[in-house]
Coordinates of C-alpha atoms and ligand atoms in Angstrom, one line a residue:
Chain R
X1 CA 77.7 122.3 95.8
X2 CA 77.1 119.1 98.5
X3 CA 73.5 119.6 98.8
X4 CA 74.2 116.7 102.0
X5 CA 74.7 119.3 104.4
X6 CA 72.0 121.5 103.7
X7 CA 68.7 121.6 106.2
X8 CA 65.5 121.4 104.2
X9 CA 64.8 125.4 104.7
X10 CA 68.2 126.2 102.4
X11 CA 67.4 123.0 99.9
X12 CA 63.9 124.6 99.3
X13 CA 64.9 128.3 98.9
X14 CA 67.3 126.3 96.1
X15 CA 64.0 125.1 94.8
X16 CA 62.1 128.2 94.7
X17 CA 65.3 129.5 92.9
X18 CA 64.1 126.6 90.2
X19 CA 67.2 124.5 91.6
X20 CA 65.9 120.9 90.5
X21 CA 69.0 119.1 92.0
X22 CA 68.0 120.3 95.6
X23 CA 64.5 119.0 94.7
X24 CA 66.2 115.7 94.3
X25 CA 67.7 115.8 97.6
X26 CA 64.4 116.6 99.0
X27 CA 63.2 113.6 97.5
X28 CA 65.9 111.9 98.5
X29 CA 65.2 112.3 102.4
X30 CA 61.3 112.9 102.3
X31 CA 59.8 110.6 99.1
X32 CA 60.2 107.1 102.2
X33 CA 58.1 108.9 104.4
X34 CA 55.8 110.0 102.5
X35 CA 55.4 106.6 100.4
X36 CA 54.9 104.7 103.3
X37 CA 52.5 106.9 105.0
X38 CA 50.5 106.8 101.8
X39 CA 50.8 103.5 101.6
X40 CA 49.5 102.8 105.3
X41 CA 46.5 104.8 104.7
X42 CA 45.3 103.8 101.2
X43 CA 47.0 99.8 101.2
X44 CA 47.7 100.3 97.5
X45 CA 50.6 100.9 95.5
X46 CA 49.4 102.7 92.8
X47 CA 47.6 104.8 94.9
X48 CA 50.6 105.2 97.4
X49 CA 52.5 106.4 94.6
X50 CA 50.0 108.5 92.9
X51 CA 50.1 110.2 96.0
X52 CA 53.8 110.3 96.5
X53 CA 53.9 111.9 93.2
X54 CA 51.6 114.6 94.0
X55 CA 53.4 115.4 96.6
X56 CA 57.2 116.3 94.9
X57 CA 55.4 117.6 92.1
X58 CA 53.3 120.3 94.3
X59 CA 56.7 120.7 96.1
X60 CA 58.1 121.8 93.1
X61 CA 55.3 124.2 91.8
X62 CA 54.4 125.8 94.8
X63 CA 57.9 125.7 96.7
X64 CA 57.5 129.8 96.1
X65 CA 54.4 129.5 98.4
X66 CA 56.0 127.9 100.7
X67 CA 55.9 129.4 104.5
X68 CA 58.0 128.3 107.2
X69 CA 56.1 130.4 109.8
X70 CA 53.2 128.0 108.6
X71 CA 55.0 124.6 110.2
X72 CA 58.0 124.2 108.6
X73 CA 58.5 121.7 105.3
X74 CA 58.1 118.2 106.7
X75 CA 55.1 119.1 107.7
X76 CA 54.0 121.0 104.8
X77 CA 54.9 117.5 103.2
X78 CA 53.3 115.3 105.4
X79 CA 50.2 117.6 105.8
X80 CA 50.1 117.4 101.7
X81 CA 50.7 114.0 101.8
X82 CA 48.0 113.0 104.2
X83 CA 45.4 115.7 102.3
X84 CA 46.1 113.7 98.9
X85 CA 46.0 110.3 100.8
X86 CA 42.0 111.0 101.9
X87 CA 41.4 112.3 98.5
X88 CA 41.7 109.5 97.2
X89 CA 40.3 107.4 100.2
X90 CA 37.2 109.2 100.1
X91 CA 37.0 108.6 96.4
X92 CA 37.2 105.1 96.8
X93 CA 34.8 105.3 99.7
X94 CA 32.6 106.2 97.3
X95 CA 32.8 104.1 94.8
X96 CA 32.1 101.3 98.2
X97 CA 28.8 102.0 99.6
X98 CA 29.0 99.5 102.7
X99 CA 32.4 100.5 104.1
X100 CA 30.5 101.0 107.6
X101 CA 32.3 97.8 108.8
X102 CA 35.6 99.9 108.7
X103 CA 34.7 101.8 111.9
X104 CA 35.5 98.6 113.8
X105 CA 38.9 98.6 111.8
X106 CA 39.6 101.7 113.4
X107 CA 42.4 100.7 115.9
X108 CA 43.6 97.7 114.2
X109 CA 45.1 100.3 111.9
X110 CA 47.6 101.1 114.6
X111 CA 48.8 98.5 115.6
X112 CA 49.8 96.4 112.2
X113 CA 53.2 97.8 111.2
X114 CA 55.2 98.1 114.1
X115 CA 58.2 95.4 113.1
X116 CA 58.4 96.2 109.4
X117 CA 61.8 95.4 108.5
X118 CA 62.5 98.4 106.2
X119 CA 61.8 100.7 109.1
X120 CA 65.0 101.7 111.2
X121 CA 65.7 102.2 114.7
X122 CA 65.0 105.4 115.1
X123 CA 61.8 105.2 113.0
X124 CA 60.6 101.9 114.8
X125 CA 61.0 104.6 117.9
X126 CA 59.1 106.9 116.6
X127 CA 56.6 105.2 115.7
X128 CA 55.7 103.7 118.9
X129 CA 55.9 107.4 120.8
X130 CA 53.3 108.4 118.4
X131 CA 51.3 105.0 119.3
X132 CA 51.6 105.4 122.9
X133 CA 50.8 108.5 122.3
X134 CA 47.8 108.1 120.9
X135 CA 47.0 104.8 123.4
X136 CA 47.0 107.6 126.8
X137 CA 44.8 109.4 124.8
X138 CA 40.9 108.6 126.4
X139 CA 39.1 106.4 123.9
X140 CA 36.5 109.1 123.1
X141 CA 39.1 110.9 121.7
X142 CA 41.3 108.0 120.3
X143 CA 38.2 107.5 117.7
X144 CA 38.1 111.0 116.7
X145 CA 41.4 111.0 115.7
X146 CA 41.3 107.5 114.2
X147 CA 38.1 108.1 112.1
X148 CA 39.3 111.6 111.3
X149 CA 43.2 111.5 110.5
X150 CA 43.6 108.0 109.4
X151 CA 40.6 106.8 108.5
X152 CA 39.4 110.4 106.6
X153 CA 36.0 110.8 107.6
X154 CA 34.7 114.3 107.5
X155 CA 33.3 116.1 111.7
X156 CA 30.1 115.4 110.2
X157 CA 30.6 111.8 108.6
X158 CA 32.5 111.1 112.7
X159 CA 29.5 113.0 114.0
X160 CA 26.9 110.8 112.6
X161 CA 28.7 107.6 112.4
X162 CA 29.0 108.0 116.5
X163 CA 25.8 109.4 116.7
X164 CA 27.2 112.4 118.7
X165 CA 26.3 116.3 118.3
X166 CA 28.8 117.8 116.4
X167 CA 30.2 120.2 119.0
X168 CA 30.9 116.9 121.3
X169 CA 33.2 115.4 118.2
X170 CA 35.1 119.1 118.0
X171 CA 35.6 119.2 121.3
X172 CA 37.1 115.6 121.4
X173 CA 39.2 116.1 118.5
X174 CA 40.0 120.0 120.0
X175 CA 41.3 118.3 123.4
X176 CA 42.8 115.4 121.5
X177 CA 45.3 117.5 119.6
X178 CA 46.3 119.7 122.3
X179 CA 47.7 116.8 124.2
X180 CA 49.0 115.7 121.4
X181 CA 50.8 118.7 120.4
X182 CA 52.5 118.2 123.6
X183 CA 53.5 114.1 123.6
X184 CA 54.7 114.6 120.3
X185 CA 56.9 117.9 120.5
X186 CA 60.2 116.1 120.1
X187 CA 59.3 115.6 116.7
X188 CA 58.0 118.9 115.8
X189 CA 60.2 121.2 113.4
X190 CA 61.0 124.1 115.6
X191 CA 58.9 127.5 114.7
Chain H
X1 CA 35.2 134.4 109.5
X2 CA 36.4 135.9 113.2
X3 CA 39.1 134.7 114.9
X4 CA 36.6 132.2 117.7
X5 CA 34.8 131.0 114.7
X6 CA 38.9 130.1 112.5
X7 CA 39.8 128.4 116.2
X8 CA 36.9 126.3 116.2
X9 CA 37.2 124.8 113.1
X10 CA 40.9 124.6 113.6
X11 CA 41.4 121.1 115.0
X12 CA 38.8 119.6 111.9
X13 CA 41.1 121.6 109.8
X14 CA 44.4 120.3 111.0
X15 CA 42.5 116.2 110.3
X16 CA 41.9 116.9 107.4
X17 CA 37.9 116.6 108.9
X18 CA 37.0 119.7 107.6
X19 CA 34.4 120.3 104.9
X20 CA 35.3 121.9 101.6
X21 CA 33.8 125.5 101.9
X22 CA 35.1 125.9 105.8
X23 CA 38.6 124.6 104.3
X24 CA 38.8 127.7 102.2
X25 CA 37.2 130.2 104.8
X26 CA 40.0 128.5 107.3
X27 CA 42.9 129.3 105.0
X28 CA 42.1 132.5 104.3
X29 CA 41.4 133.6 107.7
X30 CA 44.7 132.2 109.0
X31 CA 46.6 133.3 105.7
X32 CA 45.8 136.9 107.4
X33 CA 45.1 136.7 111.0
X34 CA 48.7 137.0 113.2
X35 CA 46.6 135.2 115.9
X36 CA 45.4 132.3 114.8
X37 CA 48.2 131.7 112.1
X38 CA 50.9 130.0 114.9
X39 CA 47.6 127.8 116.6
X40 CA 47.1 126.5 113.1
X41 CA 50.7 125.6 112.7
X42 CA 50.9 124.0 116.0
X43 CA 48.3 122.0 115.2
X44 CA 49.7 120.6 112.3
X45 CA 53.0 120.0 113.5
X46 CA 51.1 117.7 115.5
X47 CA 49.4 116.5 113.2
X48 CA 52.1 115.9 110.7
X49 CA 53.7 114.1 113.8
X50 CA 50.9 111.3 113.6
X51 CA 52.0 109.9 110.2
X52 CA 55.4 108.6 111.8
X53 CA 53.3 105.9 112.3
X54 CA 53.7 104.3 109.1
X55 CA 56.9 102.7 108.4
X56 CA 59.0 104.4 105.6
X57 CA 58.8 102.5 102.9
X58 CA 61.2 103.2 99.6
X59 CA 59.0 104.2 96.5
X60 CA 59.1 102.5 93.3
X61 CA 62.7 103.0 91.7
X62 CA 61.7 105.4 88.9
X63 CA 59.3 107.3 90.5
X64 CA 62.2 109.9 91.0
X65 CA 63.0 110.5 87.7
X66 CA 59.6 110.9 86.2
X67 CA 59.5 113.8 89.0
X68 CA 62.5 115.2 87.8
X69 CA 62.0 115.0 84.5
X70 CA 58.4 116.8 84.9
X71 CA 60.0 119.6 86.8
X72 CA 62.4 120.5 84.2
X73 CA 59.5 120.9 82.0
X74 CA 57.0 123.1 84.4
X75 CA 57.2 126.5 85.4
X76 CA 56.4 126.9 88.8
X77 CA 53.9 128.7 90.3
X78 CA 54.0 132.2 91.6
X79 CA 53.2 133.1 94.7
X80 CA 50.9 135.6 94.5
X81 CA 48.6 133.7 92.1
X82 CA 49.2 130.3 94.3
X83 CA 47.4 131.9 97.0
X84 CA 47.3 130.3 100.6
X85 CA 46.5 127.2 101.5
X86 CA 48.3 124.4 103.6
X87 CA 49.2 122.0 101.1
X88 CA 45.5 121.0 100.3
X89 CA 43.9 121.4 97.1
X90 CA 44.6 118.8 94.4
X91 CA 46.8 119.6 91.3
X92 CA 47.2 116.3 89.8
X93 CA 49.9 116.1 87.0
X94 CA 47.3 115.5 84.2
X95 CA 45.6 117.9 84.6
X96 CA 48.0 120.4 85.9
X97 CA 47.1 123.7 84.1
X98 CA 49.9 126.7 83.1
X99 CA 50.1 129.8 84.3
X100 CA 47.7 131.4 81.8
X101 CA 45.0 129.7 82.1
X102 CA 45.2 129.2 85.8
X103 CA 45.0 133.2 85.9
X104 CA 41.4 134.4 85.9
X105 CA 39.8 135.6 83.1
X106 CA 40.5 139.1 84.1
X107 CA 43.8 138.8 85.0
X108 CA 44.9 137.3 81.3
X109 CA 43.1 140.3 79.5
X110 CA 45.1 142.7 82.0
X111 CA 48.0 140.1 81.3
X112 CA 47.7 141.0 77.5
X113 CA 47.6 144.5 77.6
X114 CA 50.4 144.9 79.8
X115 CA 52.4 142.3 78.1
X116 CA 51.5 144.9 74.7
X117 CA 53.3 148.1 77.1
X118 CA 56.5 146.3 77.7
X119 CA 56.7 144.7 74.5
X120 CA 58.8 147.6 73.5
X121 CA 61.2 147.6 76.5
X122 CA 61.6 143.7 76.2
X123 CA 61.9 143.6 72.4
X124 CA 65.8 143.2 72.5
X125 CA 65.5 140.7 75.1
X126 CA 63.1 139.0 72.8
X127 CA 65.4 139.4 69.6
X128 CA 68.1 137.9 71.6
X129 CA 66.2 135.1 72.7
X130 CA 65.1 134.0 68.9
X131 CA 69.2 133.3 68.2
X132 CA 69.4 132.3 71.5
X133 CA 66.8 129.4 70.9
X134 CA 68.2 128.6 67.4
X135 CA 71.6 127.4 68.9
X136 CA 69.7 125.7 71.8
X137 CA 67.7 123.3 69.5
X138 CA 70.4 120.6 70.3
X139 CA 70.6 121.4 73.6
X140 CA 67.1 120.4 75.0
X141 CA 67.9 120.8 78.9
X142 CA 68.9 124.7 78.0
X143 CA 65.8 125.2 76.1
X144 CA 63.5 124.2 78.6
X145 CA 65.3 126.1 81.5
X146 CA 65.1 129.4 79.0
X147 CA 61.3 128.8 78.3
X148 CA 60.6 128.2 81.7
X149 CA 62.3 131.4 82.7
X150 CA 60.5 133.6 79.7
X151 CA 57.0 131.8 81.1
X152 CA 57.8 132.6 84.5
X153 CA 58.7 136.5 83.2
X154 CA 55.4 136.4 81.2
X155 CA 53.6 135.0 83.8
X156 CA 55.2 138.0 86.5
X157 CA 54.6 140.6 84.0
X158 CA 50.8 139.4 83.9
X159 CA 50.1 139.9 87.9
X160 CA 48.5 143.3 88.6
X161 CA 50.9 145.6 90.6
X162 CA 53.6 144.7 89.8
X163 CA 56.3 147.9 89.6
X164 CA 59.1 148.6 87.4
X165 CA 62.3 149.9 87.9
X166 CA 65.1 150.4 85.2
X167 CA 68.8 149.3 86.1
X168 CA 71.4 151.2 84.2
X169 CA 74.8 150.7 83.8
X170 CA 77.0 152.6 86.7
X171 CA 77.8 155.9 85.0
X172 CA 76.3 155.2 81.5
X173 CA 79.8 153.0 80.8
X174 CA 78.3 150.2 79.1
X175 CA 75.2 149.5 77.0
X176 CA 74.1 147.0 79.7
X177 CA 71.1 147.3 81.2
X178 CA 68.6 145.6 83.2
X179 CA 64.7 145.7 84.9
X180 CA 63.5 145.0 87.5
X181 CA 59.7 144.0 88.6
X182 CA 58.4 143.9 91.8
X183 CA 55.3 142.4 93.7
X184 CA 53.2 144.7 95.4
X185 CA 53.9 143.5 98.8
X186 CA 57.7 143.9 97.7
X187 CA 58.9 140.3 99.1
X188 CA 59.8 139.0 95.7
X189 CA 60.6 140.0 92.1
X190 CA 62.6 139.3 88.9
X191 CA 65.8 140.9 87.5
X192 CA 65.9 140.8 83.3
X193 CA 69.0 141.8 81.8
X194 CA 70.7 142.4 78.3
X195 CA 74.2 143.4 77.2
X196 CA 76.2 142.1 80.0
X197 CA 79.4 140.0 78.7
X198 CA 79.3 136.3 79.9
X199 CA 82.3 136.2 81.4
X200 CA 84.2 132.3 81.8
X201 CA 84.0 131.2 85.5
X202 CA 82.1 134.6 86.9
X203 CA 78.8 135.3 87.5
X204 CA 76.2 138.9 87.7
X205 CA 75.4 138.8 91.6
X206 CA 72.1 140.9 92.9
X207 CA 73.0 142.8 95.6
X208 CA 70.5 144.8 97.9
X209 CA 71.9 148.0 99.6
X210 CA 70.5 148.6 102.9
X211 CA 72.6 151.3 105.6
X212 CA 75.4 151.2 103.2
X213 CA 75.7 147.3 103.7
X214 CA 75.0 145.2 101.0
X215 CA 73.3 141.7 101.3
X216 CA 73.5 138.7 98.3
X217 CA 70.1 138.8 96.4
X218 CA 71.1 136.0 94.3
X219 CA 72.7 135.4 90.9
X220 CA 71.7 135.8 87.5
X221 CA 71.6 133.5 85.0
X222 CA 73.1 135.4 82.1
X223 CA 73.6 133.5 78.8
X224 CA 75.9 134.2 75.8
X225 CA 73.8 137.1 74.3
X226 CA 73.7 138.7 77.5
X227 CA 70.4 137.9 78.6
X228 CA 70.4 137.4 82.3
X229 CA 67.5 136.1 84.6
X230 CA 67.0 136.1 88.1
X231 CA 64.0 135.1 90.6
X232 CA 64.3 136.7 93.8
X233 CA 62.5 136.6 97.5
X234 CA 63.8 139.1 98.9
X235 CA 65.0 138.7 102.6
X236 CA 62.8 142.2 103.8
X237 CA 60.3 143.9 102.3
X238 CA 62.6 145.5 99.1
X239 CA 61.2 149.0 100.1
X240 CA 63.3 148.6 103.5
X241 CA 66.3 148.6 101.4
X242 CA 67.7 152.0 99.6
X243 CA 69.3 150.4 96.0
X244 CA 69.9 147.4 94.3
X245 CA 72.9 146.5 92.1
X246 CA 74.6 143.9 90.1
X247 CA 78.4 143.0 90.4
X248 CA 80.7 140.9 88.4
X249 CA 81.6 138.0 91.0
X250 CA 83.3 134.9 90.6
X251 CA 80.7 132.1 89.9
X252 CA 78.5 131.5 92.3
X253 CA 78.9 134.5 94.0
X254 CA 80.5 136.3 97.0
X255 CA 80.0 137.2 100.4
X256 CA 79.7 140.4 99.9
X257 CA 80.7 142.4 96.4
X258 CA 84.3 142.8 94.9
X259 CA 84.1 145.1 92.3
X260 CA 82.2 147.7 91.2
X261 CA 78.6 147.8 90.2
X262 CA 77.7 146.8 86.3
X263 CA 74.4 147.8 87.2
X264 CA 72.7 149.9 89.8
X265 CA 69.0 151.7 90.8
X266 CA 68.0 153.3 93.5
X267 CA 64.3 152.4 95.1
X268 CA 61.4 154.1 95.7
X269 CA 60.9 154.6 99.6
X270 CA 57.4 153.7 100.7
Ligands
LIG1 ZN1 42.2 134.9 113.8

């Protein structure tokens, strides 16, 4: 069988059929992204690939839990990828007690991979929608995001570290995603 | 947890800012709730969509192997026991735990006294298996994949609820036979079977019988004692469907069956 041609839905109903050469395949075409992102978040190797092996080996145990009405599998892979990724960030964060200088990091983080040269095209693209994205975004809410996605502070850690009520850092982060959800639709899996 | 409490936590939840305890409440509510379930995946499509901001980057070389190589040696979950959660709680390979003990206490005592009522049923299976393993010694890859499979039947056999049904051989022509066990919520199931003849180039294909059509439920791994295996989600609920069979197809299976059933059962209507 040319497992090539298949989408990601029919490679991992091969998987939960205990089909190890479609997860192969899925490794093939997912274990990049998910690297790199791990590797942009925690700036370690190890790390990144502690996490990246997480990752293929959760894909393979729970592929039978796997729901497409729940997002579809990139983002059941990136969603386990980034979960892992702050694991381990917040384990290191506290093993540092004085990270507080990192806040001011915050947007750097954005900005400091956009020419990589192992990154096509089409990913270079990508990648600047999402920062563009993120840049129309009012700062408010820029910083939610930042501290909470990439950064993997906790509503209450963001909360206290802007010195904001909580319900003013869920209502940023509420209005943050809904736009969001609608810049970045062309890259959503379809429902 | 109501629905206005899930949708205010939801955004936290699709960051990855949520705390521990609301993380589980989240999950579970959404796992249920036809509302809420779509908003959460919306939310972390978008989500998801954010980390196209790192630049793909290829993994060391033989990470791909040793994820390979650990599959072929780990059963995978079920997924009634796995229960829901969006990708989130840690399972790191050292520590990843088997089946049994990742059942609750409970469940393993109910594991081993059902295991105890199908012993009977499943001791030619079992006999099978012993000369089955003997010739597999060399054959490490086979071995693995059988003791994955009897883990995984073990494992099914163990979850509360699950029902039985017998397959027999169309018309009582041959001493094959077959059983099938089914989740409670009937959308999956596995399909033992002895005494069917491993046939060169053909394959034992699942079909499920609904309004006289039947649809492909998958095919079963048979080996030269006749022992055949087969994990199956069913496409509907199986109660929607009126029989199951097994048909002797070229490998890999058909479109849609081409000769008559080895095995066949009706099932229970609901
Ligand atoms: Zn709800």
């Amino acid at each position: 069988m040319s497992y090539g041609a298949l989408s990601e839905e029919q490679l991992i109903a091969l998987v939960q059929q205990g089909d190890r050469d479609a997860l192969g395949e899925l490794y093939d075409r997912r274990s990049k992204a998910v690297f790199g992102f791990a590797l942009h978040l925690l700036r370690d190797m190890a790390k990144a690939e502690e996490v990246t092996q997480e990752v293929f080996l959760n894909v393979w145990l729970k592929a039978r839990t796997f729901d497409p009405s729940r997002g579809g599998f990139n983002t059941w892979v990136m969603t386990m990828a980034h979960h892992k990724a702050i694991d381990q960030m917040r384990r290191i964060q506290r093993q540092r007690t004085a990270l507080e200088e990192a806040a001011q990091d915050s947007l750097v983080h954005l900005d400091t991979s956009s020419d990589s040269p192992l990154m096509g095209a089409q990913k270079a693209q990508e990648a600047e929608t999402v920062r563009k994205a993120l840049e129309t975004l009012p700062a408010e809410q820029r910083t939610v995001i930042t501290l909470a996605y990439y950064q993997g502070l906790s509503q209450s850690e963001i909360a206290t570290r802007l010195k904001q009520p909580l319900g003013t850092v869920k209502t940023r982060m509420r209005l943050a995603i809904q736009k969001l959800r609608v810049a970045l639709a062309p890259f959503q899996e379809p429902t | 947890m109501n629905c206005r409490q899930a949708q205010d936590l939801l955004p936290a939840y699709a960051l990855g800012a949520l705390e521990p305890p609301n993380v589980e409440a989240v999950e579970a509510h959404v796992a249920l709730c036809p509302q809420c379930a779509p908003v959460a995946a919306g939310y972390l499509r978008a989500t998801a969509a954010l980390a196209l901001v790192a630049p793909p980057t290829e993994p060391p070389p033989d990470l791909r192997s040793r994820v390979l190589q650990w599959a072929a040696q780990t059963p995978q979950a079920s997924p009634i026991a796995a229960m829901p959660e969006a990708g989130g709680s840690t399972v790191a390979p050292r520590t990843l735990l088997t089946p049994w003990r990742s059942l609750p206490l409970w469940a393993a005592s109910v594991a081993a006294a059902v295991s105890l009522a199908v012993a009977g049923a499943l001791l030619l299976a079992v006999s099978d298996l012993r000369k089955e393993i003997q010739q597999l010694r060399e054959d490490n890859q086979g071995m693995t994949e059988t003791l994955r499979q009897q883990r995984d039947l073990v494992y099914t056999i163990a979850i509360p609820g699950m029902e039985t049904t017998v397959l027999r051989s169309a018309g009582g022509a041959s001493k094959a036979r077959g059983m099938m066990m089914v989740s409670k919520d009937h959308t999956w199931g596995v399909v033992v079977s002895q005494g069917l003849e491993l046939k060169k180039s053909m394959g034992y294909q699942l079909w499920l019988t609904r309004d006289g059509q039947r649809v492909n439920g998958g095919v079963l791994s048979v080996d030269e004692t006749g022992y055949g295996y087969l994990w199956v989600k069913y496409p509907e609920p199986l109660y929607l469907y009126s029989g199951v069979s097994v048909t002797l197809e070229p490998a890999g299976g058909s479109v849609w069956p081409t000769t008559d059933p080895v095995l066949s059962a009706p099932v229970q209507a609901q």
